[in-house]
Amino acid sequence: MIIVMKATATEEQIDHVIRRVQELGFTPHVSRGVERTIIGVVGDERGLARSNFEVLDGVERVMRVLHPFKMASREWKEEDTVIHINGVTIGGGGLTIIAGPCSVESRSQLLETAHAVKEAGAHMLRGGAYKPRTSPYSFQGLGLKGLEILAEAREEYGLPVVTEVMSPDLVTLVAEYADMLQIGARNMQNFALLHAVGKIQRPVLLKRGMMSTIEELLMSAEYILSNGNMQVAVCERGIRTFEKYTRNTTDINAIPALKQLTHLPVIGDPSHGTGRWDLVRPVARAMVAAGADGLIIEVHPRPEEALSDGAQSLRPENFARLVQEVKAIWEALHAEVAALGQE
Ligand code: PEP
Ligand code: MN
């Protein structure tokens, strides 16, 4: 439920509504906009009547949020959430490019890749230290050593780092080294993990499960938000369909649908979305044209030697071309939108 205060509401009236929400056993979530204050009511509100608040002074209207996700919805918060990470922003109209290898394999591999992606125009560095692999015999990641290498690359190249965390007991450790925590597709509904990242103040990149709906993705984001961490970006990384030619099927619909439904930034992952390096650039272009706030791209200096996801990893020169292309599309789109706005 959302309580919209009048533009003329006084601080006492706002405080009174907040107290009433608490008395009824709910948690108030206050957003102070330029024009007016909105108070969200967090909790199981099925037995709660709108009239509890409609009668209070200073209240303009009380609305039920139609979606099962509340804090993630545009109704709850109309303006885009902008995540700030050491000088880089995600959301709010820009285009943020995150790039790096699937896995951190060695110090030299990561530093070489970080240098290349920085030169090509990436804003953030990715790389897995803890890897969720289908086979227990596949490379599982360097663990703590991988985190240390990521932190070194961040210092060397000034690129904030995003890396995956797979279990609640590792959240504090990974957050010590990383600027943004990735929740992988396989863990999108690991509720203990969602709770744990919700309790800390580190931005989260939440990937869509390969068999999850858009609504389920936003319900998982809701777990993080409702635990107190508002800095969440959601990521479309392809879903499973009957199609076997590609590793996953990029659900391009999800990008504009998510932009409609949520204020959270939307990131596209054409690497996992296709699983084939030769399809990554065109699908990246489509994602930006569809309105993505950013992209996450796997890059490896020698994909044939990669310990994971080599088939979908771009060589640095190919990545550099991708950056030029998506920037051109983003600029054309924004010039077009600006021109239409002036008519
Ligand atoms: C990854 O980013 O390398 C990864 C494992 O992604 P996903 O969870 O989307 O499969
Ligand atoms: Mn990968």
Short mmCIF file of C-alpha atoms and ligand atoms in Angstrom, two decimals, residues 101-103 126 131 182 207 247 269 271-272 298 308-309 312-313, ligand 2:
data_model
loop_
_atom_site.label_atom_id
_atom_site.label_comp_id
_atom_site.label_asym_id
_atom_site.label_seq_id
_atom_site.Cartn_x
_atom_site.Cartn_y
_atom_site.Cartn_z
CA PRO A 101 36.41 -12.58 -18.13
CA CYS A 102 33.87 -15.15 -17.01
CA SER A 103 36.38 -16.35 -14.39
CA ARG A 126 33.64 -8.29 -14.01
CA LYS A 131 32.03 -20.06 -9.99
CA GLN A 182 26.48 -10.53 -8.38
CA LYS A 207 20.57 -12.05 -12.64
CA ARG A 247 22.94 -21.62 -25.18
CA ASP A 269 23.95 -9.88 -20.68
CA SER A 271 27.19 -13.28 -23.50
CA HIS A 272 25.11 -15.77 -21.50
CA GLU A 298 32.54 -11.53 -21.18
CA SER A 308 34.98 -21.14 -18.52
CA ASP A 309 32.68 -19.70 -21.16
CA GLN A 312 30.91 -16.75 -25.69
CA SER A 313 33.89 -14.58 -24.78
MN MN B 2 30.15 -16.90 -17.53
#
